[in-house]
Amino acid sequence: MAENNNVLVIGAGLAGIEASLLLSNAGRKVYLVERNSYFGGTVIKSEEVFPNMECATCMIAPKQSQLLEDKNIELLTLTDVTDVQGDVGDFTVKLASRARYVSLVNCIGCGACFEPCPVSVDNEFEEGLMKRKAIFLACAGALPNAPAIDMDCCLRAKGEDCTACKDACMFDAISFEEKDEEKEIKVGAIIVATGYQLGDVSRFPEYGYGKIENVFHAFEFERLRASNGPTEGAIKTRDGREPKSIGLIHCVGRDAGGYCSQVCCMYLTKFACYAFDKVEGVEVHEFFQELSTPGKAGQKFLDEAKEKGVKLVRARGVELSGNGEGVRITYQDGKTGKDTVDVDMVVLAPCIEPNSGADALAKLLGIEPGDFGFFKTTEFDPVATKRAGIFVAGCNEGPKSMQDVVVQAEAAVAAVLNGSKADTAVRRQDPAQD
Amino acid sequence: MAKIGLYLCECGPNIADAIDLDRVAAEIEKDGKVAGIERHKLFCSADGKKFLAESIKKNGFERFVIAACSPKQHEGTFAEVASDVGLNPQMFQLVNIREQCAWTVPDKEQATGKALRFIRAAVTRVQYHQALEQKEIDCNPDVFVIGGGIAGIEVALRTAHKGRKVFLAEKGELGGMLKERGLLFPAMEPAGDFLGPRIDALRNNPQIELFENCKVKEVLGFFGSFVALLETQEGKEIELKAGSVVLATGAQAFNPKELAEYGYGKLDGVYTADEIEKRGVGKLLTESAKPVKSVAVIHCVGRDKLGYCSKMCCVNSMKIARQIREQSAETEVVELYRDLCLPGKGYDRFYKETEAKGVKFARFESVEVTGGDSGLTVKYKQPGGTGAELAVDMVVLSTGLAANPSNPELADMLSISVDESGFFVEEHAVLNPVSTMTEGVFIAGCARGPGDTRDTIVQASATAGKVLSSLVPGKRLQLETRTSEVSEKLCVGCGTCVTVCAYGATTLDESRHIAVVNEVLCRGCGNCASACPSGAAKHRHFTTRQLNQEVTEILK
């Protein structure tokens, strides 16, 4: 039987995008499945990327446009994988797509439908820092440039005959009759690139997240700085003040989790740079356990932040408490004992965890969840799982920088393209490949 | 004059409400430069594209201007329509009257005026558009790998295919830094068990040709068609042809001789981590053949001098420390560290396991090793400034990784750069981490920066991914159409364009004293055209004439 050359890529973040584009370039047909209504993953939450402080959206948007125009790649948003049967070279995959209620063909993304929608709920993409409508785009610039209707909060789901969005649409793009769909596809290989989420910081009472008003987590701070975010890039406390001082807390959940998330030292230093750029005269204190800046660019980046004035404090046992509108940081400095610093806002760097649903997906795919729920790979073939033809890429394999995510995605592509039978002589050395 | 059609997109109400399109149509018609004007509610829709295609055909337009949205959004869409109706895809101009007029100029009168200027400019410009040919070249899918360490070996194994040969040149023996290693962390498997079968596979693969003890003398050519010249130890020259080049030159351990505080090379009993591994971390003996009872492992040796953290040394030194403890439980091992770098999901546990084996850890701010009759003394400053001292039999220096000194020469050959530390520079540090500014030249492993074995392997695979994806046997390479060219008549051979080209696409033809553009490498950025003092370098789709006419019309 002929080997199927099509590839399924699960997750359309940085890893999934990179893998899909390379596979398409090699002439492969790619099904790129994304559970959200938009694609781009967590990268598009960021304003800038370390170490060169380049605009994240400007970096990723051209890749996204290229992908949308690529005829070899079928992007399926709002879609989950529900079943995988078969073997390498011949997988049968069932996909379930939820209705968007907005036609990707007809919609031009003008946004005329948002204003008339009477519903207002928290915008999850904005970490609840602003509201959205029942018909919504995750953020300005999200792609595909077409909204989706969230039927969990749409008035129609409550039995009301609201047609406000449909009435406002000039392009006949909205259809309440659209149904969820199931689809079966055949592929020869699968790349799993489902990404990461931040650990829930409210698990750790010492940080008072959710109780102390001006304690934020990393994604919240990213959205505050984002020019398409809730404050259009102005760094503000929850009560709208410009902070005079900010505390950045490293390693939140590291001891409990048992691993280092690898990128937090760098991105908190980036946050310090954000603060210096946006808030004149701001004081920034970083409370770290071990400063980890691996690789050729890390130290230089940290030195630049030091020059801008970031205060680095080695601290253990950090505890936060409310202090009027601000936050009091109490810590052990390892030299003189307990010390405190009062700041206007605190940002926590939670550990990086595999995305929700990773366990269930591992079961469905017949691959092993490994340490801490990250997918397990062969030690010296860091994309190969125990099931031939299924490869992993990106932060679902372990926490990593954007650069390392791209590298691993490209490595997964090599595994797919190199998986042909002509190659077994070489691959014999890797048991996971047989 | 060519027959030009003008299409005005209403973009629903987006443009129609903000710009007076009736007035635009009337005024352009009055100018008399276009042969027809049509409007549509939404040209990018299926219906709109069909309407556009039929209208172009029906009216026999040879060129067209479409006033709609940003080229970023729909230039591709309309280029496809042009192709479909048999026009060269360069024969139209998309004017952005939505983002740049309708959405940004609140006053309708002003927005209309601005749109008119833009459209007039486009109508003028499009007359000077030239049909550009979509060129294709045959590609050579073979790969030339420089460096026979684990990075080069992995690239070779993962790219050698039926239909694709790999040539691997190594200036010495195969195996790189790994052949000096004892165990690999965190699995604690012998490096030889990992490396050996790979080298065998390399030797047994008929698609891989090895050139050991060979130096790379020269690499010429470009993506899809490189020619490399090798020289054997005996001085024999070998020529190779390949479509891509992979730099896997590895790194080398920092030499602590230049840092006096460690006493390396002067004091007995001070070794680098590599030396200890080479000796084998068995029962350690002092120079006078007595069992070693105490060892200090000093981290971050060379870090300040190098200017970066080498990432692999913390865990590597823990590997050595625990091996010492496993061999001899009486031997005290203290790791003196500054910051523990344990990135990723596996290394915190490795550290805890090392501690559980009785390895002690102490943080230092500065350190000095001195010798005496009874052994070595390690004096160090603790955080907070208090001093401390350890009397030990042996000191192990955990050295960082320094770039391979041969990198700059290779970089020169391939028109890429090295950074201040001597590592090759990526095309983009985040988005294109294993490619370089010269298309078809890739970097993998410690040649691009310090890392551990796993990093190296995944990067080598990534490089393989890029090679396999871009050079498919039998598939032709499509070249960029909007490139630059240099007029032989006007060029004075000053070389300005060569200096400003970021892709190594322009070179000086020494015999004719003119610059030439390699169309395979040119990405059409236009740097050369704007820098050329004699007007010889020109961008095919942004000619001086096109720009001049366009800008003049806007400023009228």
mmCIF file with all atom_site columns, N, CA, C and O in Angstrom, chain B residues 184-203:
data_model
loop_
_atom_site.group_PDB
_atom_site.id
_atom_site.type_symbol
_atom_site.label_atom_id
_atom_site.label_alt_id
_atom_site.label_comp_id
_atom_site.label_asym_id
_atom_site.label_entity_id
_atom_site.label_seq_id
_atom_site.pdbx_PDB_ins_code
_atom_site.Cartn_x
_atom_site.Cartn_y
_atom_site.Cartn_z
_atom_site.occupancy
_atom_site.B_iso_or_equiv
_atom_site.pdbx_formal_charge
_atom_site.auth_seq_id
_atom_site.auth_comp_id
_atom_site.auth_asym_id
_atom_site.auth_atom_id
_atom_site.pdbx_PDB_model_num
ATOM 1  N N  . LEU B 1 184 ? 27.330 10.724 29.153 1.00 0.00 ? 184 LEU B N  1
ATOM 2  C CA . LEU B 1 184 ? 26.438 11.802 28.739 1.00 0.00 ? 184 LEU B CA 1
ATOM 3  C C  . LEU B 1 184 ? 25.400 12.022 29.833 1.00 0.00 ? 184 LEU B C  1
ATOM 4  O O  . LEU B 1 184 ? 24.823 11.064 30.341 1.00 0.00 ? 184 LEU B O  1
ATOM 5  N N  . PHE B 1 185 ? 25.204 13.274 30.231 1.00 0.00 ? 185 PHE B N  1
ATOM 6  C CA . PHE B 1 185 ? 24.130 13.568 31.184 1.00 0.00 ? 185 PHE B CA 1
ATOM 7  C C  . PHE B 1 185 ? 22.851 13.827 30.407 1.00 0.00 ? 185 PHE B C  1
ATOM 8  O O  . PHE B 1 185 ? 22.954 14.180 29.244 1.00 0.00 ? 185 PHE B O  1
ATOM 9  N N  . PRO B 1 186 ? 21.690 13.752 30.983 1.00 0.00 ? 186 PRO B N  1
ATOM 10 C CA . PRO B 1 186 ? 21.406 13.269 32.334 1.00 0.00 ? 186 PRO B CA 1
ATOM 11 C C  . PRO B 1 186 ? 21.256 11.753 32.385 1.00 0.00 ? 186 PRO B C  1
ATOM 12 O O  . PRO B 1 186 ? 21.117 11.201 33.456 1.00 0.00 ? 186 PRO B O  1
ATOM 13 N N  . ALA B 1 187 ? 21.323 11.089 31.212 1.00 0.00 ? 187 ALA B N  1
ATOM 14 C CA . ALA B 1 187 ? 21.074 9.642  31.199 1.00 0.00 ? 187 ALA B CA 1
ATOM 15 C C  . ALA B 1 187 ? 22.238 8.854  31.794 1.00 0.00 ? 187 ALA B C  1
ATOM 16 O O  . ALA B 1 187 ? 22.078 7.707  32.187 1.00 0.00 ? 187 ALA B O  1
ATOM 17 N N  . MET B 1 188 ? 23.417 9.461  31.895 1.00 0.00 ? 188 MET B N  1
ATOM 18 C CA . MET B 1 188 ? 24.625 8.823  32.407 1.00 0.00 ? 188 MET B CA 1
ATOM 19 C C  . MET B 1 188 ? 24.967 7.554  31.623 1.00 0.00 ? 188 MET B C  1
ATOM 20 O O  . MET B 1 188 ? 25.295 6.518  32.192 1.00 0.00 ? 188 MET B O  1
ATOM 21 N N  . GLU B 1 189 ? 24.853 7.684  30.310 1.00 0.00 ? 189 GLU B N  1
ATOM 22 C CA . GLU B 1 189 ? 25.260 6.590  29.429 1.00 0.00 ? 189 GLU B CA 1
ATOM 23 C C  . GLU B 1 189 ? 26.621 6.933  28.855 1.00 0.00 ? 189 GLU B C  1
ATOM 24 O O  . GLU B 1 189 ? 26.904 8.108  28.600 1.00 0.00 ? 189 GLU B O  1
ATOM 25 N N  . PRO B 1 190 ? 27.449 5.903  28.578 1.00 0.00 ? 190 PRO B N  1
ATOM 26 C CA . PRO B 1 190 ? 28.749 6.208  27.986 1.00 0.00 ? 190 PRO B CA 1
ATOM 27 C C  . PRO B 1 190 ? 28.578 6.906  26.631 1.00 0.00 ? 190 PRO B C  1
ATOM 28 O O  . PRO B 1 190 ? 27.774 6.462  25.801 1.00 0.00 ? 190 PRO B O  1
ATOM 29 N N  . ALA B 1 191 ? 29.319 7.998  26.451 1.00 0.00 ? 191 ALA B N  1
ATOM 30 C CA . ALA B 1 191 ? 29.216 8.751  25.196 1.00 0.00 ? 191 ALA B CA 1
ATOM 31 C C  . ALA B 1 191 ? 29.562 7.861  24.009 1.00 0.00 ? 191 ALA B C  1
ATOM 32 O O  . ALA B 1 191 ? 28.982 7.980  22.937 1.00 0.00 ? 191 ALA B O  1
ATOM 33 N N  . GLY B 1 192 ? 30.490 6.946  24.242 1.00 0.00 ? 192 GLY B N  1
ATOM 34 C CA . GLY B 1 192 ? 30.912 6.056  23.170 1.00 0.00 ? 192 GLY B CA 1
ATOM 35 C C  . GLY B 1 192 ? 29.784 5.159  22.669 1.00 0.00 ? 192 GLY B C  1
ATOM 36 O O  . GLY B 1 192 ? 29.696 4.845  21.487 1.00 0.00 ? 192 GLY B O  1
ATOM 37 N N  . ASP B 1 193 ? 28.907 4.743  23.594 1.00 0.00 ? 193 ASP B N  1
ATOM 38 C CA . ASP B 1 193 ? 27.777 3.897  23.199 1.00 0.00 ? 193 ASP B CA 1
ATOM 39 C C  . ASP B 1 193 ? 26.833 4.644  22.270 1.00 0.00 ? 193 ASP B C  1
ATOM 40 O O  . ASP B 1 193 ? 26.109 4.056  21.475 1.00 0.00 ? 193 ASP B O  1
ATOM 41 N N  . PHE B 1 194 ? 26.816 5.944  22.441 1.00 0.00 ? 194 PHE B N  1
ATOM 42 C CA . PHE B 1 194 ? 25.957 6.773  21.614 1.00 0.00 ? 194 PHE B CA 1
ATOM 43 C C  . PHE B 1 194 ? 26.642 7.089  20.285 1.00 0.00 ? 194 PHE B C  1
ATOM 44 O O  . PHE B 1 194 ? 26.056 6.984  19.219 1.00 0.00 ? 194 PHE B O  1
ATOM 45 N N  . LEU B 1 195 ? 27.903 7.466  20.401 1.00 0.00 ? 195 LEU B N  1
ATOM 46 C CA . LEU B 1 195 ? 28.639 7.943  19.234 1.00 0.00 ? 195 LEU B CA 1
ATOM 47 C C  . LEU B 1 195 ? 29.030 6.801  18.289 1.00 0.00 ? 195 LEU B C  1
ATOM 48 O O  . LEU B 1 195 ? 28.915 6.919  17.064 1.00 0.00 ? 195 LEU B O  1
ATOM 49 N N  . GLY B 1 196 ? 29.488 5.695  18.866 1.00 0.00 ? 196 GLY B N  1
ATOM 50 C CA . GLY B 1 196 ? 30.012 4.585  18.081 1.00 0.00 ? 196 GLY B CA 1
ATOM 51 C C  . GLY B 1 196 ? 29.075 4.122  16.968 1.00 0.00 ? 196 GLY B C  1
ATOM 52 O O  . GLY B 1 196 ? 29.448 4.124  15.791 1.00 0.00 ? 196 GLY B O  1
ATOM 53 N N  . PRO B 1 197 ? 27.858 3.724  17.326 1.00 0.00 ? 197 PRO B N  1
ATOM 54 C CA . PRO B 1 197 ? 26.937 3.249  16.292 1.00 0.00 ? 197 PRO B CA 1
ATOM 55 C C  . PRO B 1 197 ? 26.638 4.308  15.240 1.00 0.00 ? 197 PRO B C  1
ATOM 56 O O  . PRO B 1 197 ? 26.392 3.988  14.077 1.00 0.00 ? 197 PRO B O  1
ATOM 57 N N  . ARG B 1 198 ? 26.670 5.563  15.648 1.00 0.00 ? 198 ARG B N  1
ATOM 58 C CA . ARG B 1 198 ? 26.390 6.629  14.682 1.00 0.00 ? 198 ARG B CA 1
ATOM 59 C C  . ARG B 1 198 ? 27.524 6.743  13.667 1.00 0.00 ? 198 ARG B C  1
ATOM 60 O O  . ARG B 1 198 ? 27.297 6.938  12.473 1.00 0.00 ? 198 ARG B O  1
ATOM 61 N N  . ILE B 1 199 ? 28.748 6.641  14.169 1.00 0.00 ? 199 ILE B N  1
ATOM 62 C CA . ILE B 1 199 ? 29.887 6.699  13.245 1.00 0.00 ? 199 ILE B CA 1
ATOM 63 C C  . ILE B 1 199 ? 29.865 5.485  12.319 1.00 0.00 ? 199 ILE B C  1
ATOM 64 O O  . ILE B 1 199 ? 30.111 5.595  11.118 1.00 0.00 ? 199 ILE B O  1
ATOM 65 N N  . ASP B 1 200 ? 29.492 4.325  12.869 1.00 0.00 ? 200 ASP B N  1
ATOM 66 C CA . ASP B 1 200 ? 29.364 3.135  12.015 1.00 0.00 ? 200 ASP B CA 1
ATOM 67 C C  . ASP B 1 200 ? 28.322 3.360  10.926 1.00 0.00 ? 200 ASP B C  1
ATOM 68 O O  . ASP B 1 200 ? 28.550 3.035  9.757  1.00 0.00 ? 200 ASP B O  1
ATOM 69 N N  . ALA B 1 201 ? 27.177 3.887  11.335 1.00 0.00 ? 201 ALA B N  1
ATOM 70 C CA . ALA B 1 201 ? 26.095 4.127  10.371 1.00 0.00 ? 201 ALA B CA 1
ATOM 71 C C  . ALA B 1 201 ? 26.569 5.079  9.281  1.00 0.00 ? 201 ALA B C  1
ATOM 72 O O  . ALA B 1 201 ? 26.244 4.929  8.105  1.00 0.00 ? 201 ALA B O  1
ATOM 73 N N  . LEU B 1 202 ? 27.350 6.053  9.700  1.00 0.00 ? 202 LEU B N  1
ATOM 74 C CA . LEU B 1 202 ? 27.890 7.044  8.765  1.00 0.00 ? 202 LEU B CA 1
ATOM 75 C C  . LEU B 1 202 ? 28.790 6.352  7.742  1.00 0.00 ? 202 LEU B C  1
ATOM 76 O O  . LEU B 1 202 ? 28.692 6.568  6.541  1.00 0.00 ? 202 LEU B O  1
ATOM 77 N N  . ARG B 1 203 ? 29.663 5.504  8.254  1.00 0.00 ? 203 ARG B N  1
ATOM 78 C CA . ARG B 1 203 ? 30.619 4.818  7.368  1.00 0.00 ? 203 ARG B CA 1
ATOM 79 C C  . ARG B 1 203 ? 29.926 3.812  6.457  1.00 0.00 ? 203 ARG B C  1
ATOM 80 O O  . ARG B 1 203 ? 30.376 3.556  5.349  1.00 0.00 ? 203 ARG B O  1
#
